[in-house]
Short mmCIF file of C-alpha atoms and ligand atoms in Angstrom, two decimals:
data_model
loop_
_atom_site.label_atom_id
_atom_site.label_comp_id
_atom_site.label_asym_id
_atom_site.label_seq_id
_atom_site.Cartn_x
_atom_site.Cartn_y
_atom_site.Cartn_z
CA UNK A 1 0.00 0.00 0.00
CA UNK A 2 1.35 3.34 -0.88
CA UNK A 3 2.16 5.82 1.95
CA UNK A 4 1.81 9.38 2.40
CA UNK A 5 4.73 11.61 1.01
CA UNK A 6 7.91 12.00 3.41
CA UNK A 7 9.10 15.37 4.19
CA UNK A 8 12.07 16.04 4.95
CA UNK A 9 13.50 16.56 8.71
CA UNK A 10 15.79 19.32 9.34
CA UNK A 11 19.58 18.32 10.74
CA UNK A 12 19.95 20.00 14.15
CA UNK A 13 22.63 20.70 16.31
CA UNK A 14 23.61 17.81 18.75
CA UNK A 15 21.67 14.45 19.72
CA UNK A 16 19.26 13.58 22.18
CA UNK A 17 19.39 10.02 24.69
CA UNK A 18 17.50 6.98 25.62
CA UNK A 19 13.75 7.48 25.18
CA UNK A 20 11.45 5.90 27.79
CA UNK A 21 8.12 5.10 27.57
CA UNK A 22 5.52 3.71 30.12
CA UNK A 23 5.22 0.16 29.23
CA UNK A 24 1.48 -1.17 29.64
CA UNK A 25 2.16 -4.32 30.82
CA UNK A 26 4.54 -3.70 33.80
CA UNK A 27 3.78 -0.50 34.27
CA UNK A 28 7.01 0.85 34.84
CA UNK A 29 9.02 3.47 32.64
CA UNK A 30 11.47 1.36 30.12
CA UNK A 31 13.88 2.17 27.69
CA UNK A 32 11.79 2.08 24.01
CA UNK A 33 14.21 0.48 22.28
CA UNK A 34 17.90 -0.21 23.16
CA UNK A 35 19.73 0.74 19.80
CA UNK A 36 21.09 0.45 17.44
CA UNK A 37 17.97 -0.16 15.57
CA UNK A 38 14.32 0.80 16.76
CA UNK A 39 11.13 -0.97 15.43
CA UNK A 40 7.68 0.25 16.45
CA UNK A 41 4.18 -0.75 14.91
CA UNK A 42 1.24 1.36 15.55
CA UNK A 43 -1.62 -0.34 14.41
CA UNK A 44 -3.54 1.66 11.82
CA UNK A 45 -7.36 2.21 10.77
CA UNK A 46 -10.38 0.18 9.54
CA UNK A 47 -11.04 2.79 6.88
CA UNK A 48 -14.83 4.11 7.39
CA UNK A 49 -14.92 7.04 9.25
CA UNK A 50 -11.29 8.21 9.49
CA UNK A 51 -9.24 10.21 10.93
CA UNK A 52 -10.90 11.25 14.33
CA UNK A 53 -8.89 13.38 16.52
CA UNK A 54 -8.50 10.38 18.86
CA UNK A 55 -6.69 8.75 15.95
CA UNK A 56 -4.63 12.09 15.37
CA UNK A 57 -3.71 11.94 19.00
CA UNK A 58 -2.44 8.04 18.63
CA UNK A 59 -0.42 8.55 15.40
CA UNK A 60 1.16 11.93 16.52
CA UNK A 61 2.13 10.48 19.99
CA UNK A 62 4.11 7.38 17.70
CA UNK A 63 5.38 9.74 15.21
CA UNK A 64 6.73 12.07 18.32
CA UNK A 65 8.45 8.71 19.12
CA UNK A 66 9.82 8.50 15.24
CA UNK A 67 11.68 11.72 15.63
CA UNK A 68 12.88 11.30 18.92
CA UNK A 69 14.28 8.01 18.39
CA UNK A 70 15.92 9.48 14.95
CA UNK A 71 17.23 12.45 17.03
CA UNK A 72 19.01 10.23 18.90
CA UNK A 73 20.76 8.15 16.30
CA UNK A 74 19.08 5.05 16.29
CA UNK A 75 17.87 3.31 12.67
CA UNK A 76 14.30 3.34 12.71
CA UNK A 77 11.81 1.12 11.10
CA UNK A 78 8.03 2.37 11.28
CA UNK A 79 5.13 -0.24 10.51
CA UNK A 80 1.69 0.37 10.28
CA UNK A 81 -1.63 -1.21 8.39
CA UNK A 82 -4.88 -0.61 7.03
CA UNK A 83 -7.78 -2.69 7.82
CA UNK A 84 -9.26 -2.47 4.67
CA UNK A 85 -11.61 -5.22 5.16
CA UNK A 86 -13.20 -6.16 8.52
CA UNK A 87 -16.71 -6.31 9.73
CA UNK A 88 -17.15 -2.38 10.76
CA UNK A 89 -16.12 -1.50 7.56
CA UNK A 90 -18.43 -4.11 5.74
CA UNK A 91 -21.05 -3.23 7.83
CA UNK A 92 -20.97 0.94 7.28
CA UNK A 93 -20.98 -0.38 3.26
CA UNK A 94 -24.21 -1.89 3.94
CA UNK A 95 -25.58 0.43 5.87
CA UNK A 96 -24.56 3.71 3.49
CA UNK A 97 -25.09 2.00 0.15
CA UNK A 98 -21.73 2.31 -0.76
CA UNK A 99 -19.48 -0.38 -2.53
CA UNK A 100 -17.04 -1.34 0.56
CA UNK A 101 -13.83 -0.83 -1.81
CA UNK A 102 -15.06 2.09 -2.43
CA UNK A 103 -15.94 3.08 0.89
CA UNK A 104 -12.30 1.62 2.56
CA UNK A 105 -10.37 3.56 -0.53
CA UNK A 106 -12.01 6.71 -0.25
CA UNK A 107 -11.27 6.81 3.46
CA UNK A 108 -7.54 5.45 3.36
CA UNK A 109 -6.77 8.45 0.75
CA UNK A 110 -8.76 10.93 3.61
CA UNK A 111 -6.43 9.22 6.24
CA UNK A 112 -3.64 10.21 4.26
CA UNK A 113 -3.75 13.04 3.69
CA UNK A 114 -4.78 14.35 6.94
CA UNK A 115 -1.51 12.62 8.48
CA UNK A 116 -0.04 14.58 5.63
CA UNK A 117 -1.89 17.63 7.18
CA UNK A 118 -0.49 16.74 10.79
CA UNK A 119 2.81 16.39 9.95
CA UNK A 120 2.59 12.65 10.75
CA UNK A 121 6.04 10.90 9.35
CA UNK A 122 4.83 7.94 6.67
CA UNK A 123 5.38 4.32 7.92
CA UNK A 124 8.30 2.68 6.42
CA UNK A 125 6.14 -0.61 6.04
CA UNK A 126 2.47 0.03 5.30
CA UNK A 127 0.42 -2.95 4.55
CA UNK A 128 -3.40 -3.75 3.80
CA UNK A 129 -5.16 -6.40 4.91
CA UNK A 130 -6.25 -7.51 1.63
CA UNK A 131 -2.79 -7.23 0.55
CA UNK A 132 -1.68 -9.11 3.73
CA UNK A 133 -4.00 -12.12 2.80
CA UNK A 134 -1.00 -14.89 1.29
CA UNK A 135 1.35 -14.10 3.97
CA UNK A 136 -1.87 -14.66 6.82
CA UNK A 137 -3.01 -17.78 4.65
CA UNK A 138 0.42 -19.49 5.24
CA UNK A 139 0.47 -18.37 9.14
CA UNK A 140 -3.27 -19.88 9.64
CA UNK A 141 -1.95 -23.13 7.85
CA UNK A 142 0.75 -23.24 9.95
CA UNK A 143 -0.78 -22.68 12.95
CA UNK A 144 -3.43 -25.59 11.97
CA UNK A 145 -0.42 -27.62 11.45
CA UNK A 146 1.13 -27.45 14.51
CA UNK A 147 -1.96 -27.57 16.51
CA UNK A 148 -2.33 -23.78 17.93
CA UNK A 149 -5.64 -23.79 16.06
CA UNK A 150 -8.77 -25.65 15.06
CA UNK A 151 -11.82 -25.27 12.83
CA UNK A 152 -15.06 -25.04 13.78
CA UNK A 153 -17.60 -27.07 11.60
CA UNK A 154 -19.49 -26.84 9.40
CA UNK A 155 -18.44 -23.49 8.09
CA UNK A 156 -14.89 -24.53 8.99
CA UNK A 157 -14.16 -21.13 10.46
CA UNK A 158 -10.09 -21.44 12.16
CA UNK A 159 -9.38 -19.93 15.48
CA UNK A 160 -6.61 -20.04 17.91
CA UNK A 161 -6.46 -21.28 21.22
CA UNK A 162 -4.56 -18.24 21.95
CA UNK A 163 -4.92 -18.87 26.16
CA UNK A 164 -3.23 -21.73 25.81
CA UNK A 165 -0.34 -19.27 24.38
CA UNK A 166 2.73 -19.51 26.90
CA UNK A 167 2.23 -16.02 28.78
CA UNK A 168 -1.31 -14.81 27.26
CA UNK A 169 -2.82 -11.98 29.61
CA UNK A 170 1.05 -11.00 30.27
CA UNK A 171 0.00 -7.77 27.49
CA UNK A 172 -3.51 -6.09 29.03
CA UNK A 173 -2.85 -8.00 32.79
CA UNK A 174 -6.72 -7.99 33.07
CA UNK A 175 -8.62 -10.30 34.99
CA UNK A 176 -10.84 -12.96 33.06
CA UNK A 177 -13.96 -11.18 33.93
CA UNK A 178 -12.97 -8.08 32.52
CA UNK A 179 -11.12 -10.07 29.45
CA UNK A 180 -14.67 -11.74 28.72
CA UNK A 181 -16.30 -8.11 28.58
CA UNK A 182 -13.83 -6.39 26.62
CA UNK A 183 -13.62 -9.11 24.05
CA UNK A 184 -17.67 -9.12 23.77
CA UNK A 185 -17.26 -5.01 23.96
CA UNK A 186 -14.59 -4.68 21.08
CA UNK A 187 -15.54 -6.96 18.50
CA UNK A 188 -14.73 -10.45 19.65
CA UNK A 189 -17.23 -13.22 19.58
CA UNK A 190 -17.31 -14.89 23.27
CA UNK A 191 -20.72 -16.92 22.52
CA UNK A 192 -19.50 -18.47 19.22
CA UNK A 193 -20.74 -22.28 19.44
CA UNK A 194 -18.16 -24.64 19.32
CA UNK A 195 -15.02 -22.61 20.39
CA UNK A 196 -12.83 -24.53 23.16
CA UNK A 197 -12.64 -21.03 25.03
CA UNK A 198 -14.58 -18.12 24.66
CA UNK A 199 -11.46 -15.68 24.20
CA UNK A 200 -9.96 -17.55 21.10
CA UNK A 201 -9.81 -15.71 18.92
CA UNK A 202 -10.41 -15.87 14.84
CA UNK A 203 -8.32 -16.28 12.23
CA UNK A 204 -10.04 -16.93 9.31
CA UNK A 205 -13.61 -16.62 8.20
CA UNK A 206 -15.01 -18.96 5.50
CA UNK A 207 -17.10 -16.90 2.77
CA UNK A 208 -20.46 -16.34 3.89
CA UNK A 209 -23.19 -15.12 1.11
CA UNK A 210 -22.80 -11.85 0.57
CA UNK A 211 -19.13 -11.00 2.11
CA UNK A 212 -16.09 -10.94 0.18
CA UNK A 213 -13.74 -14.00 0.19
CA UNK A 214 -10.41 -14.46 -1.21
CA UNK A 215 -8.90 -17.64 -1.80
CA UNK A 216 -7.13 -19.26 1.14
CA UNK A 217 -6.22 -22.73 -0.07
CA UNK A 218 -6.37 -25.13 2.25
CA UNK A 219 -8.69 -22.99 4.24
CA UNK A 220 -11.25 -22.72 1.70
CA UNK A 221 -12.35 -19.07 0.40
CA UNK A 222 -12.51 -16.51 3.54
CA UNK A 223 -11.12 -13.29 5.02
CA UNK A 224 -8.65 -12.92 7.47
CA UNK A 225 -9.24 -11.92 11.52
CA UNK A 226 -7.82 -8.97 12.57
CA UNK A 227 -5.84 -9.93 15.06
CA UNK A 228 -3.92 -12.24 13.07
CA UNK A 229 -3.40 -9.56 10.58
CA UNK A 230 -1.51 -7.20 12.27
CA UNK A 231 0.75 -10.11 13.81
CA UNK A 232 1.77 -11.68 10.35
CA UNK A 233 2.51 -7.85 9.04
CA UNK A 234 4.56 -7.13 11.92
CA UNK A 235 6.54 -10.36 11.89
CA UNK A 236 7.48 -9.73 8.52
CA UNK A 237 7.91 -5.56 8.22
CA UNK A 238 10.14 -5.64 11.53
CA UNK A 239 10.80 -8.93 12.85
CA UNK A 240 10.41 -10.48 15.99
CA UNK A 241 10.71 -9.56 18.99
CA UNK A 242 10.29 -5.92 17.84
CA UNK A 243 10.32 -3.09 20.59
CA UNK A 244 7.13 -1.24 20.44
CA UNK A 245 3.96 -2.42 19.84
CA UNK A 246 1.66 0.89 19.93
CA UNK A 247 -1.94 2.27 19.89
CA UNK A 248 -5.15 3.59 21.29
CA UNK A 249 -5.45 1.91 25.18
CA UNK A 250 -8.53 0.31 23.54
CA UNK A 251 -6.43 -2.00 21.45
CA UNK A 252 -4.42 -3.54 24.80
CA UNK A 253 -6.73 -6.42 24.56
CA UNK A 254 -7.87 -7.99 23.25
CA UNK A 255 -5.98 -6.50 19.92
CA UNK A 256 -2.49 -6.71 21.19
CA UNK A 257 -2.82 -9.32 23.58
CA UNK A 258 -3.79 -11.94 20.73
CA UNK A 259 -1.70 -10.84 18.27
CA UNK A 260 1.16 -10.88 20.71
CA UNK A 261 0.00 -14.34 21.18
CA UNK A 262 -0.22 -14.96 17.72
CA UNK A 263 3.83 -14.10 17.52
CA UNK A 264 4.50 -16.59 19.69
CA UNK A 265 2.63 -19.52 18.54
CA UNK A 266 3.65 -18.41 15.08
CA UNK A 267 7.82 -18.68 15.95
CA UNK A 268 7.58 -21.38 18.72
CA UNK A 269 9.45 -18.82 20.93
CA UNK A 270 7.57 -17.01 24.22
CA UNK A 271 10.31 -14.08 23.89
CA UNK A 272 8.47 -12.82 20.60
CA UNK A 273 5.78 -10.49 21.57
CA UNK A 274 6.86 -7.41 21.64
CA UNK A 275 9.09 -5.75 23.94
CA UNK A 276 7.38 -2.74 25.22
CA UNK A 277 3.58 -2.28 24.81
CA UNK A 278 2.79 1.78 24.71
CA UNK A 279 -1.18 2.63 24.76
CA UNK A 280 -2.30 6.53 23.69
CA UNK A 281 -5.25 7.48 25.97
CA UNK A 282 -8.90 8.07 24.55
CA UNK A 283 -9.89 11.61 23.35
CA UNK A 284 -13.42 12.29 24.48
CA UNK A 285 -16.38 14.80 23.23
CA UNK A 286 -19.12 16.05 25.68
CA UNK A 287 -18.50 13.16 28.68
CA UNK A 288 -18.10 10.42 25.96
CA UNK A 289 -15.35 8.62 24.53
CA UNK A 290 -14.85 9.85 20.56
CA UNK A 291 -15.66 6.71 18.76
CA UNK A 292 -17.91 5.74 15.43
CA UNK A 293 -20.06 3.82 16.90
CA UNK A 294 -21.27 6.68 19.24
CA UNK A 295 -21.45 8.91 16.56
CA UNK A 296 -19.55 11.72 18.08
CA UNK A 297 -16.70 12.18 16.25
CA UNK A 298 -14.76 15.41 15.20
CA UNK A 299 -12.70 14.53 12.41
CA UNK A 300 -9.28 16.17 11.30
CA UNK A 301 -10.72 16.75 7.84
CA UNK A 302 -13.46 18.67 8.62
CA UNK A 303 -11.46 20.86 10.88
CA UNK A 304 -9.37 21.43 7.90
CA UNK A 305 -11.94 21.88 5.50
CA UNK A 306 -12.96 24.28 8.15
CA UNK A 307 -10.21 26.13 7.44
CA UNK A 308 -8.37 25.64 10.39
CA UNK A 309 -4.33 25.18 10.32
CA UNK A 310 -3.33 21.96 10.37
CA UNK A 311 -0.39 22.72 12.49
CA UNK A 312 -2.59 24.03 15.43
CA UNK A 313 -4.90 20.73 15.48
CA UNK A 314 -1.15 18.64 16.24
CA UNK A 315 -0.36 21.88 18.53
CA UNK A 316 -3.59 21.39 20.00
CA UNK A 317 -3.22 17.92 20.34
CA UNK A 318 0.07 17.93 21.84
CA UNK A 319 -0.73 19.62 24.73
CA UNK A 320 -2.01 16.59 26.32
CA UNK A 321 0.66 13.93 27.28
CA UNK A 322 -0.41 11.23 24.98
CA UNK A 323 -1.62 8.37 27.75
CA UNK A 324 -3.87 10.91 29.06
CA UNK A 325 -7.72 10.55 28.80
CA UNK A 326 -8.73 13.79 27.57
CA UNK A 327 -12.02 15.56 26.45
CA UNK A 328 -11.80 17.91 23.40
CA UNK A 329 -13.16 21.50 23.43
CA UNK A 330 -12.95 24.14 19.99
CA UNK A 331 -11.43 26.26 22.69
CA UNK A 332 -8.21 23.54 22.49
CA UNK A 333 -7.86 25.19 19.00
CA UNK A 334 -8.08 28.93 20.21
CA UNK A 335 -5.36 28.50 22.64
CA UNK A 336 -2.97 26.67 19.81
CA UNK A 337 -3.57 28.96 16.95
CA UNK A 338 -2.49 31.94 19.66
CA UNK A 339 0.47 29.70 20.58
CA UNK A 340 1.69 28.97 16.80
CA UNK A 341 1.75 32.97 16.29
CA UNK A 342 3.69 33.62 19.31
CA UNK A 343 6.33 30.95 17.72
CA UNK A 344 5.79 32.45 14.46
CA UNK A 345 6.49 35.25 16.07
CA UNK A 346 9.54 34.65 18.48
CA UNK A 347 11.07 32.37 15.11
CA UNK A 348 11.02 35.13 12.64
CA UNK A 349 12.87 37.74 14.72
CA UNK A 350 16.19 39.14 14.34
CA UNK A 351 18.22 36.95 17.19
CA UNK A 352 16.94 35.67 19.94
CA UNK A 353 17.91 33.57 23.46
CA UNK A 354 20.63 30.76 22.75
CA UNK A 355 19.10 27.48 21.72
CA UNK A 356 21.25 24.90 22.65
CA UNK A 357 19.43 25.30 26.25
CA UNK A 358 16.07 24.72 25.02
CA UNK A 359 16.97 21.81 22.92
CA UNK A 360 18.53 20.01 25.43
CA UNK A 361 15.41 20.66 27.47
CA UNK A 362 13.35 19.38 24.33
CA UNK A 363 15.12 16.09 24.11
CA UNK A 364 14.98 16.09 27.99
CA UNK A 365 11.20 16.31 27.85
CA UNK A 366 10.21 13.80 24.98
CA UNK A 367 12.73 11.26 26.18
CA UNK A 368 10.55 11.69 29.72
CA UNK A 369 7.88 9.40 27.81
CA UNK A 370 7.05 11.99 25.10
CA UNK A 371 6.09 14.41 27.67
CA UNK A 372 4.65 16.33 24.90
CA UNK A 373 3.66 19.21 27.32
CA UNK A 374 6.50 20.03 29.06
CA UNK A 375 8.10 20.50 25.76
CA UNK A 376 5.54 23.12 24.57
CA UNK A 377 5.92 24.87 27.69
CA UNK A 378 9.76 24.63 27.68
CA UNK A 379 9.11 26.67 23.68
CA UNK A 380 6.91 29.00 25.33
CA UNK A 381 8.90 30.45 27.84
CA UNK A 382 12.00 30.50 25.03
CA UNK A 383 9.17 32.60 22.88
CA UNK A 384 7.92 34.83 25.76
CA UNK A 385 12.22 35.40 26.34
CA UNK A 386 12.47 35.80 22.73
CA UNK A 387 9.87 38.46 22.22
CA UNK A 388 10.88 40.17 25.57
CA UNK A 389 14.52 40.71 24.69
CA UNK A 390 17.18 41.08 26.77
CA UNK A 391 17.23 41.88 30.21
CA UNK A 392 18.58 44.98 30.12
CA UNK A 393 15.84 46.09 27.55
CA UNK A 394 18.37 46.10 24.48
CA UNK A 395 17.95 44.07 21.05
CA UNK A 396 19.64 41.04 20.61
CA UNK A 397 23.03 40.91 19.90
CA UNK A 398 23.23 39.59 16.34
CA UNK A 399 27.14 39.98 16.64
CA UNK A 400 26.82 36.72 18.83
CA UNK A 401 26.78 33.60 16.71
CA UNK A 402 24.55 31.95 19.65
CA UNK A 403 21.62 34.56 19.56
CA UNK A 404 21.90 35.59 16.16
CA UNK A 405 21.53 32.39 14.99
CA UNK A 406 19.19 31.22 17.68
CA UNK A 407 15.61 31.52 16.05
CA UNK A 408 16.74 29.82 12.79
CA UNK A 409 17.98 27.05 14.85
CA UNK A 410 15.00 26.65 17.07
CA UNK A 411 12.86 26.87 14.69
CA UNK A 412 14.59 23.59 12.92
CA UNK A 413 14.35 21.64 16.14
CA UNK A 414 10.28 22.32 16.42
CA UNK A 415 9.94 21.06 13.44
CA UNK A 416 12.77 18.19 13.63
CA UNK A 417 11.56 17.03 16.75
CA UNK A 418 8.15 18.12 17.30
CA UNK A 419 6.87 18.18 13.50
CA UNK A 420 5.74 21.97 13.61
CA UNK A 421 6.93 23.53 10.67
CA UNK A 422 6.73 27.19 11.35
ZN1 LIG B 501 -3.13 -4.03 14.96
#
């Protein structure tokens, strides 16, 4: 699947550290990835009813990891998907009238280009699930073969006895009660007759009248679970184990918790789920989390067909550290169209307070699990300084190489490391 163009990031001056994230299943702050090379896949959209500013807030969080990680040297290798066939998306074909091709292209060109809009770095491995279909047709066969699944007759359905999966639960650390609901909740199928636990999960679905079906060889025609999907991608984009497996918190489980067990049944090895599980927090509207099926979405292309800059919606939505449950007001877009002026501002004048300070604070702040926030603030008070001049009330002094220069340089790092291109 083709990607999004890639812009270019500016070189700046020095190199940041370690990043650390908080890792969902332990808990505990962890080094993302230990170097030389860094692999992360966020899981991407089912495309009918993209991009949502909860989704802008999930892929801008990831993409603030891209940079930093790049900042500090490592080799980075970015993998993502598109769901382009799954039952919400079938289902919103039905109901709309629309062919579901249509319907899933349509909406991964709209996702597109609003992560072009955002400032959103493209994945280096982008795959669809329809493209993903031969590589998940082996991976079912082979998980038939060696016993880590089983049909279900007569439709002959396959699905994994993923709890039987050294380590499964390790991911979300849920209790089974809560496992049961969220699996029911978020498009699992707890009830299905003849499944030896309620929690397997699905891997591939036979052709049922009406559905689209590819062929899956010894499998008979079908479509491919979700869950299965992403794991067979990221096995083969980055390899296993890779170090971050990322998303919305709603995809801890039971998304990432099968397809982490998935990875393991699928190598024979219990070290291959991923090393470090990051969640973004929920973006709510009006008490409610944003989601399509409650209808209350704001979506990144309307705000831009709105004519609102692009670069305050990612302002706007960097002001909340990215694990943070948050609830989305229009005045969120007041405050970070004033704020991108004021660095419009503070960038365009003639010198300004050194830089090297406020970079290191930068790289200080997103290696402090993206800490988004702080590093806004930290540009704020480098503006405010900026604008203010000197203390003693005098211009900058442009003969100095370190304020002279200053504003050119900061305003390369916002856009290096925060992906605000002033
Ligand atoms: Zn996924």
């Amino acid at each position: 699947m083709l990607t999004w163009p890639a812009v270019p990031v500016p070189a700046i001056p020095g190199r940041g550290g370690p990043v650390l994230v908080r890792d969902t299943s332990s808990g505990e702050l962890t080094v993302a990835a230990e170097g030389p090379v860094a692999r992360v896949y966020a899981c991407g959209v089912t495309p009918y009813d993209a991009t949502h500013l909860g989704h802008g807030a999930t892929y801008v969080a990831f993409d603030l990891l891209v940079r930093a990680w790049r900042d500090s040297g490592l080799d980075v290798t970015y993998a993502s998907n598109v769901t382009d066939v799954d039952d919400p998306l079938l289902e919103r074909a039905d109901a709309t009238g629309v062919d579901w091709r249509e319907l899933a292209s349509q909406q991964t060109a709209l996702f597109a280009e609003d992560m072009t809009a955002l400032g959103v770095l493209p994945p280096d491995v982008y795959v669809g699930a329809v493209e993903s279909i031969p590589a998940v047709v082996d991976a079912v066969e082979l998980l038939l073969a060696t016993g880590a699944a089983y049909r279900i007759e007569p439709e002959g359905d396959v699905y994994a006895a993923v709890t039987l999966v050294p380590g499964f639960g390790a991911v979300s650390g849920l209790d089974h009660e809560t496992r049961l609901a969220q699996f029911a909740e978020r498009g699992g199928d707890p009830q299905r007759a003849g499944k030896r636990d309620p929690l397997d999960a699905l891997l591939w679905r036979t052709e049922r009248p009406g559905e689209p079906a590819w062929d899956g060889r010894s499998l008979g025609r079908g479509r491919p679970g979700w869950h299965i999907e992403c794991a067979v991608i990221a096995r083969d984009g980055l390899g296993t184990p890779f170090d971050v497996q990322g998303g919305g918190s709603d995809l801890a489980f039971p998304h990432h918790e099968m397809s982490g067990a998935h990875l393991v049944a699928l190598t024979g090895d219990v070290t291959a789920r991923p090393r470090v599980h990051v969640h973004a927090g929920m973006v709510g509207l009006d008490g409610e989390k944003m989601s399509k099926s409650r209808g209350n979405l704001v979506l990144v292309s309307q705000l831009r067909a709105d004519g609102v800059d692009p670069r305050a919606i990612r302002l706007a939505l960097l002001a909340h550290h990215y694990a943070s449950d948050w609830e989305w007001t229009h005045a969120e877009l007041a405050t970070a169209e004033a704020r991108l002026e004021t660095w419009r501002a503070a960038t365009s004048g003639n010198g300004g307070p050194a830089a090297e300070p406020l970079l290191a604070e930068l790289r200080a702040a997103l290696a402090a699990d993206l800490d988004a926030p702080r590093a806004l603030a930290a540009v704020d008070a480098w503006a405010q300084h900026s604008l203010a001049g000197p203390a003693d009330g005098g211009s900058w002094d442009v003969t100095d190489p370190a304020t002279e220069g200053a504003p050119g340089v900061v305003a390369r790092a916002l856009d290096a490391l925060l992906g605000i291109r002033l």
